[in-house]
GROMACS .gro file of C-alpha atoms in nm:
model
  306
    1MET     CA    1  -3.983  -7.289  -0.283
    2GLU     CA    2  -4.153  -7.156   0.030
    3TYR     CA    3  -3.967  -7.416   0.235
    4ARG     CA    4  -3.628  -7.310   0.091
    5LYS     CA    5  -3.709  -6.945   0.152
    6ILE     CA    6  -3.793  -7.015   0.515
    7LYS     CA    7  -3.470  -7.219   0.549
    8ASP     CA    8  -3.256  -6.936   0.409
    9GLU     CA    9  -3.416  -6.688   0.649
   10ASP     CA   10  -3.340  -6.923   0.940
   11LYS     CA   11  -2.973  -6.945   0.829
   12ASP     CA   12  -2.945  -6.567   0.805
   13GLU     CA   13  -3.094  -6.528   1.152
   14GLY     CA   14  -2.853  -6.794   1.286
   15ALA     CA   15  -2.550  -6.622   1.129
   16ALA     CA   16  -2.659  -6.288   1.269
   17GLY     CA   17  -2.698  -6.449   1.612
   18ASP     CA   18  -2.346  -6.595   1.590
   19ASP     CA   19  -2.205  -6.254   1.497
   20ILE     CA   20  -2.381  -6.091   1.792
   21GLU     CA   21  -2.255  -6.362   2.026
   22SER     CA   22  -1.897  -6.324   1.901
   23LEU     CA   23  -1.918  -5.949   1.949
   24ARG     CA   24  -2.049  -6.003   2.299
   25ASN     CA   25  -1.758  -6.235   2.377
   26LYS     CA   26  -1.509  -5.978   2.247
   27SER     CA   27  -1.666  -5.697   2.441
   28ILE     CA   28  -1.656  -5.902   2.760
   29SER     CA   29  -1.307  -6.052   2.719
   30ALA     CA   30  -1.136  -5.726   2.621
   31PRO     CA   31  -1.202  -5.542   2.949
   32ILE     CA   32  -1.104  -5.850   3.148
   33SER     CA   33  -0.775  -5.867   2.958
   34ASN     CA   34  -0.716  -5.495   3.010
   35VAL     CA   35  -0.791  -5.522   3.381
   36ALA     CA   36  -0.541  -5.807   3.414
   37THR     CA   37  -0.276  -5.605   3.230
   38LEU     CA   38  -0.338  -5.300   3.446
   39GLY     CA   39  -0.316  -5.514   3.757
   40GLY     CA   40   0.023  -5.652   3.649
   41GLU     CA   41   0.151  -5.304   3.570
   42SER     CA   42   0.043  -5.173   3.910
   43ASN     CA   43   0.220  -5.462   4.083
   44ASP     CA   44   0.539  -5.399   3.885
   45ARG     CA   45   0.515  -5.028   3.958
   46SER     CA   46   0.476  -5.080   4.332
   47LYS     CA   47   0.765  -5.327   4.331
   48TRP     CA   48   0.980  -5.074   4.141
   49LYS     CA   49   0.889  -4.804   4.394
   50ARG     CA   50   0.990  -5.030   4.683
   51ASN     CA   51   1.326  -5.106   4.520
   52LEU     CA   52   1.381  -4.738   4.445
   53GLY     CA   53   1.310  -4.651   4.807
   54LYS     CA   54   1.566  -4.904   4.927
   55ASN     CA   55   1.825  -4.769   4.685
   56LEU     CA   56   1.760  -4.411   4.795
   57GLU     CA   57   1.800  -4.508   5.158
   58ASN     CA   58   2.143  -4.662   5.092
   59GLU     CA   59   2.263  -4.418   4.824
   60GLY     CA   60   2.591  -4.254   4.921
   61VAL     CA   61   2.628  -4.452   5.245
   62THR     CA   62   2.784  -4.795   5.215
   63GLU     CA   63   3.031  -5.000   5.411
   64ASP     CA   64   3.311  -4.875   5.186
   65ASN     CA   65   3.251  -4.500   5.213
   66ARG     CA   66   3.110  -4.445   5.562
   67LEU     CA   67   3.336  -4.259   5.806
   68SER     CA   68   3.253  -4.487   6.098
   69THR     CA   69   3.496  -4.775   6.111
   70THR     CA   70   3.662  -5.026   6.342
   71LEU     CA   71   3.950  -4.969   6.581
   72ASP     CA   72   4.165  -5.219   6.390
   73GLU     CA   73   4.135  -5.016   6.070
   74VAL     CA   74   4.197  -4.677   6.233
   75SER     CA   75   4.489  -4.794   6.448
   76VAL     CA   76   4.724  -4.819   6.147
   77TYR     CA   77   4.692  -4.454   6.038
   78PRO     CA   78   4.891  -4.287   6.322
   79ILE     CA   79   5.212  -4.457   6.203
   80PRO     CA   80   5.245  -4.290   5.859
   81ALA     CA   81   5.113  -3.963   6.005
   82ALA     CA   82   5.392  -3.961   6.264
   83LEU     CA   83   5.653  -4.058   6.004
   84TYR     CA   84   5.552  -3.774   5.773
   85LEU     CA   85   5.562  -3.530   6.066
   86VAL     CA   86   5.920  -3.621   6.159
   87LYS     CA   87   6.027  -3.620   5.794
   88ASN     CA   88   5.878  -3.273   5.735
   89LEU     CA   89   6.046  -3.135   6.048
   90LEU     CA   90   6.384  -3.271   5.939
   91GLN     CA   91   6.324  -3.113   5.600
   92TYR     CA   92   6.361  -2.769   5.764
   93TYR     CA   93   6.638  -2.856   6.010
   94ILE     CA   94   6.860  -2.987   5.732
   95PHE     CA   95   6.889  -2.637   5.583
   96ALA     CA   96   7.115  -2.549   5.875
   97TYR     CA   97   7.380  -2.773   5.718
   98VAL     CA   98   7.314  -2.757   5.342
   99ASP     CA   99   7.182  -2.501   5.095
  100ALA     CA  100   6.873  -2.545   4.875
  101PRO     CA  101   7.053  -2.687   4.565
  102GLY     CA  102   7.244  -2.930   4.783
  103TYR     CA  103   6.921  -3.035   4.954
  104GLN     CA  104   6.761  -3.111   4.619
  105ILE     CA  105   7.054  -3.335   4.530
  106LEU     CA  106   7.052  -3.518   4.865
  107LYS     CA  107   6.676  -3.560   4.835
  108ASN     CA  108   6.733  -3.800   4.546
  109LEU     CA  109   6.830  -4.062   4.803
  110ASN     CA  110   6.453  -4.110   4.840
  111ILE     CA  111   6.453  -4.288   4.504
  112ILE     CA  112   6.685  -4.566   4.619
  113SER     CA  113   6.527  -4.598   4.965
  114THR     CA  114   6.180  -4.629   4.812
  115GLY     CA  115   6.292  -4.911   4.582
  116VAL     CA  116   6.461  -5.103   4.866
  117LEU     CA  117   6.171  -5.065   5.112
  118TYR     CA  118   5.915  -5.134   4.839
  119GLN     CA  119   6.073  -5.473   4.781
  120MET     CA  120   6.129  -5.551   5.151
  121ILE     CA  121   5.791  -5.449   5.295
  122LEU     CA  122   5.548  -5.520   5.011
  123LYS     CA  123   5.740  -5.830   4.895
  124ARG     CA  124   5.723  -5.716   4.532
  125LYS     CA  125   6.043  -5.805   4.358
  126LEU     CA  126   6.186  -5.563   4.105
  127SER     CA  127   6.363  -5.705   3.803
  128GLU     CA  128   6.726  -5.632   3.724
  129ILE     CA  129   6.618  -5.399   3.443
  130GLN     CA  130   6.396  -5.206   3.685
  131TRP     CA  131   6.680  -5.174   3.936
  132ALA     CA  132   6.908  -5.044   3.663
  133ALA     CA  133   6.635  -4.797   3.567
  134PHE     CA  134   6.608  -4.687   3.930
  135ILE     CA  135   6.980  -4.618   3.957
  136LEU     CA  136   6.972  -4.428   3.628
  137LEU     CA  137   6.676  -4.226   3.754
  138CYS     CA  138   6.866  -4.124   4.066
  139ALA     CA  139   7.175  -4.037   3.860
  140GLY     CA  140   6.971  -3.846   3.602
  141CYS     CA  141   6.786  -3.636   3.861
  142THR     CA  142   7.113  -3.558   4.038
  143THR     CA  143   7.283  -3.460   3.712
  144ALA     CA  144   6.993  -3.238   3.607
  145GLN     CA  145   7.022  -3.044   3.934
  146LEU     CA  146   7.395  -2.979   3.913
  147ASN     CA  147   7.509  -2.618   3.902
  148PRO     CA  148   7.831  -2.425   3.975
  149SER     CA  149   7.753  -2.427   4.349
  150SER     CA  150   7.692  -2.802   4.364
  151ASP     CA  151   8.051  -2.865   4.473
  152HIS     CA  152   7.948  -2.762   4.824
  153VAL     CA  153   7.741  -3.081   4.856
  154LEU     CA  154   8.056  -3.285   4.908
  155GLN     CA  155   8.150  -3.047   5.187
  156THR     CA  156   7.821  -3.104   5.372
  157PRO     CA  157   7.880  -3.179   5.744
  158TYR     CA  158   7.810  -3.532   5.858
  159GLN     CA  159   7.499  -3.405   6.042
  160GLY     CA  160   7.352  -3.302   5.708
  161TRP     CA  161   7.430  -3.640   5.554
  162ILE     CA  162   7.274  -3.822   5.849
  163MET     CA  163   6.960  -3.609   5.826
  164ALA     CA  164   6.941  -3.666   5.450
  165ILE     CA  165   6.969  -4.044   5.493
  166VAL     CA  166   6.714  -4.048   5.777
  167MET     CA  167   6.476  -3.835   5.569
  168ALA     CA  168   6.514  -4.070   5.274
  169LEU     CA  169   6.439  -4.374   5.491
  170LEU     CA  170   6.142  -4.205   5.660
  171SER     CA  171   6.000  -4.087   5.328
  172GLY     CA  172   6.041  -4.428   5.167
  173PHE     CA  173   5.900  -4.618   5.464
  174ALA     CA  174   5.605  -4.380   5.509
  175GLY     CA  175   5.518  -4.404   5.140
  176VAL     CA  176   5.541  -4.783   5.123
  177TYR     CA  177   5.353  -4.828   5.451
  178THR     CA  178   5.078  -4.591   5.336
  179GLU     CA  179   5.042  -4.787   5.013
  180ALA     CA  180   5.013  -5.109   5.213
  181ILE     CA  181   4.731  -4.985   5.437
  182ILE     CA  182   4.548  -4.812   5.152
  183LYS     CA  183   4.552  -5.125   4.936
  184LYS     CA  184   4.471  -5.359   5.226
  185ARG     CA  185   4.103  -5.289   5.154
  186PRO     CA  186   4.082  -5.206   4.782
  187SER     CA  187   3.710  -5.123   4.782
  188ARG     CA  188   3.747  -4.869   5.065
  189ASN     CA  189   3.681  -4.511   4.957
  190ILE     CA  190   4.010  -4.322   4.916
  191ASN     CA  191   3.857  -4.003   5.060
  192VAL     CA  192   3.769  -4.182   5.385
  193GLN     CA  193   4.121  -4.324   5.407
  194ASN     CA  194   4.266  -3.976   5.351
  195PHE     CA  195   4.033  -3.839   5.618
  196TRP     CA  196   4.163  -4.069   5.889
  197LEU     CA  197   4.525  -4.023   5.780
  198TYR     CA  198   4.501  -3.644   5.793
  199VAL     CA  199   4.306  -3.642   6.120
  200PHE     CA  200   4.605  -3.800   6.293
  201GLY     CA  201   4.838  -3.573   6.098
  202MET     CA  202   4.651  -3.268   6.231
  203VAL     CA  203   4.665  -3.401   6.587
  204PHE     CA  204   5.040  -3.468   6.573
  205ASN     CA  205   5.115  -3.131   6.413
  206ALA     CA  206   4.901  -2.955   6.674
  207VAL     CA  207   5.108  -3.122   6.947
  208ALA     CA  208   5.428  -3.013   6.771
  209ILE     CA  209   5.300  -2.653   6.756
  210LEU     CA  210   5.215  -2.657   7.127
  211ILE     CA  211   5.564  -2.781   7.210
  212GLN     CA  212   5.761  -2.549   6.982
  213ASP     CA  213   5.554  -2.233   6.929
  214PHE     CA  214   5.303  -2.222   7.215
  215ASP     CA  215   5.404  -1.873   7.332
  216ALA     CA  216   5.406  -1.727   6.981
  217VAL     CA  217   5.062  -1.872   6.904
  218MET     CA  218   4.913  -1.747   7.231
  219ASN     CA  219   5.060  -1.397   7.200
  220LYS     CA  220   5.032  -1.330   6.826
  221GLY     CA  221   4.764  -1.575   6.714
  222PHE     CA  222   4.776  -1.891   6.508
  223PHE     CA  223   4.760  -1.715   6.170
  224HIS     CA  224   5.022  -1.450   6.248
  225GLY     CA  225   5.257  -1.407   5.952
  226TYR     CA  226   5.024  -1.576   5.703
  227SER     CA  227   5.006  -1.428   5.355
  228LEU     CA  228   4.855  -1.521   5.021
  229ILE     CA  229   5.170  -1.714   4.933
  230THR     CA  230   5.140  -1.910   5.258
  231VAL     CA  231   4.780  -2.004   5.184
  232LEU     CA  232   4.868  -2.106   4.828
  233MET     CA  233   5.153  -2.324   4.955
  234ILE     CA  234   4.918  -2.495   5.201
  235LEU     CA  235   4.664  -2.561   4.927
  236ASN     CA  236   4.939  -2.688   4.698
  237HIS     CA  237   5.067  -2.932   4.960
  238ALA     CA  238   4.713  -3.047   5.040
  239LEU     CA  239   4.626  -3.114   4.676
  240SER     CA  240   4.962  -3.282   4.622
  241GLY     CA  241   4.898  -3.512   4.917
  242ILE     CA  242   4.558  -3.611   4.781
  243ALA     CA  243   4.704  -3.674   4.436
  244VAL     CA  244   4.988  -3.886   4.580
  245SER     CA  245   4.741  -4.096   4.782
  246MET     CA  246   4.543  -4.167   4.465
  247VAL     CA  247   4.862  -4.271   4.287
  248MET     CA  248   4.936  -4.512   4.573
  249LYS     CA  249   4.578  -4.641   4.567
  250TYR     CA  250   4.554  -4.709   4.195
  251ALA     CA  251   4.924  -4.750   4.106
  252ASP     CA  252   5.224  -4.782   4.341
  253ASN     CA  253   5.519  -4.599   4.495
  254ILE     CA  254   5.738  -4.670   4.193
  255VAL     CA  255   5.501  -4.474   3.971
  256LYS     CA  256   5.499  -4.198   4.234
  257VAL     CA  257   5.880  -4.175   4.225
  258TYR     CA  258   5.886  -4.151   3.847
  259ALA     CA  259   5.601  -3.897   3.844
  260THR     CA  260   5.785  -3.681   4.098
  261SER     CA  261   6.108  -3.696   3.897
  262VAL     CA  262   5.939  -3.610   3.568
  263ALA     CA  263   5.749  -3.327   3.742
  264MET     CA  264   6.081  -3.183   3.858
  265LEU     CA  265   6.204  -3.169   3.498
  266LEU     CA  266   5.877  -3.019   3.374
  267THR     CA  267   5.895  -2.754   3.647
  268ALA     CA  268   6.239  -2.650   3.525
  269ILE     CA  269   6.112  -2.624   3.167
  270VAL     CA  270   5.811  -2.413   3.272
  271SER     CA  271   6.046  -2.188   3.471
  272VAL     CA  272   6.221  -2.098   3.146
  273PHE     CA  273   5.905  -1.929   3.017
  274LEU     CA  274   5.783  -1.786   3.348
  275PHE     CA  275   6.102  -1.674   3.519
  276GLY     CA  276   6.365  -1.671   3.245
  277PHE     CA  277   6.544  -1.972   3.391
  278HIS     CA  278   6.843  -2.087   3.183
  279LEU     CA  279   6.880  -2.461   3.129
  280SER     CA  280   7.233  -2.594   3.158
  281LEU     CA  281   7.405  -2.873   2.970
  282ALA     CA  282   7.383  -3.083   3.288
  283PHE     CA  283   7.005  -3.044   3.282
  284PHE     CA  284   6.980  -3.176   2.927
  285LEU     CA  285   7.210  -3.469   3.009
  286GLY     CA  286   7.012  -3.549   3.323
  287SER     CA  287   6.681  -3.526   3.137
  288THR     CA  288   6.811  -3.770   2.877
  289VAL     CA  289   6.916  -4.016   3.146
  290VAL     CA  290   6.575  -3.985   3.316
  291SER     CA  291   6.401  -4.054   2.983
  292VAL     CA  292   6.613  -4.367   2.934
  293SER     CA  293   6.526  -4.473   3.290
  294VAL     CA  294   6.152  -4.437   3.223
  295TYR     CA  295   6.186  -4.644   2.906
  296LEU     CA  296   6.386  -4.919   3.083
  297HIS     CA  297   6.134  -4.932   3.367
  298SER     CA  298   5.846  -4.979   3.123
  299ILE     CA  299   6.040  -5.253   2.943
  300GLY     CA  300   6.117  -5.425   3.273
  301LYS     CA  301   5.754  -5.407   3.377
  302LEU     CA  302   5.636  -5.563   3.050
  303THR     CA  303   5.899  -5.837   3.084
  304ARG     CA  304   5.774  -5.925   3.433
  305GLN     CA  305   5.412  -5.939   3.317
  306ARG     CA  306   5.504  -6.189   3.046
   0.00000   0.00000   0.00000
């Protein structure tokens, strides 16, 4: 009995020793494990900080949105800038031969010239349905702008017709060429492309001012005759130019033509509420034809995609 009692005491002491040893192992291994985990976290954190620093250094300045560029890229922007300058100058000279309603009707030649040059320069073929839609669009816009004084358009001197045709060709070519250079590098920031285009536009217009109005600018100042309406018109043209460039960047000149035509109709409708403008039967007929043209163009585009 004494022997068994001694044996049981030895077992209890052995079990207690094993428990103490296991606790010692846990107390030793736990800090080691925690140290290893903390070491891994610190390495990940330092690596994350390095990557964040690199991203912050390059944020906002990439090859696609930096202003600095190559001569080959910049050399193409003076061409559309010069074309738009000549077209805008002709836009004022033509009023010596035709009144404002007649000018709006002759301006619809831009629709046909844009379609022809779009197919010739960009090599993008329009389907027969799209061409029919284009002709209907031109006819619809012309019909919507008819009024009792529109008979004078047929009596426009040949100088006015020549200017109208030249303006249509310049406008179409400038638009198609601008689309070509903007889409040549799709990832290029549109604001940078607009910057270089308008830099050359400012230079060319400054030269035109020096040639035509140098004495007036020197004697009366550059901003002589400016009013709130003048400033608003400048802002309107600037914002319109930016919007058109985005349409060319992410769509094409065909969409621009349709957007311009629809905007003309919407402007007439808004004028009813703002200025008491009376819509004629010709306007409703023209609007209907334009709506049919938009529908046919969408059908033709879907047919080509299939």
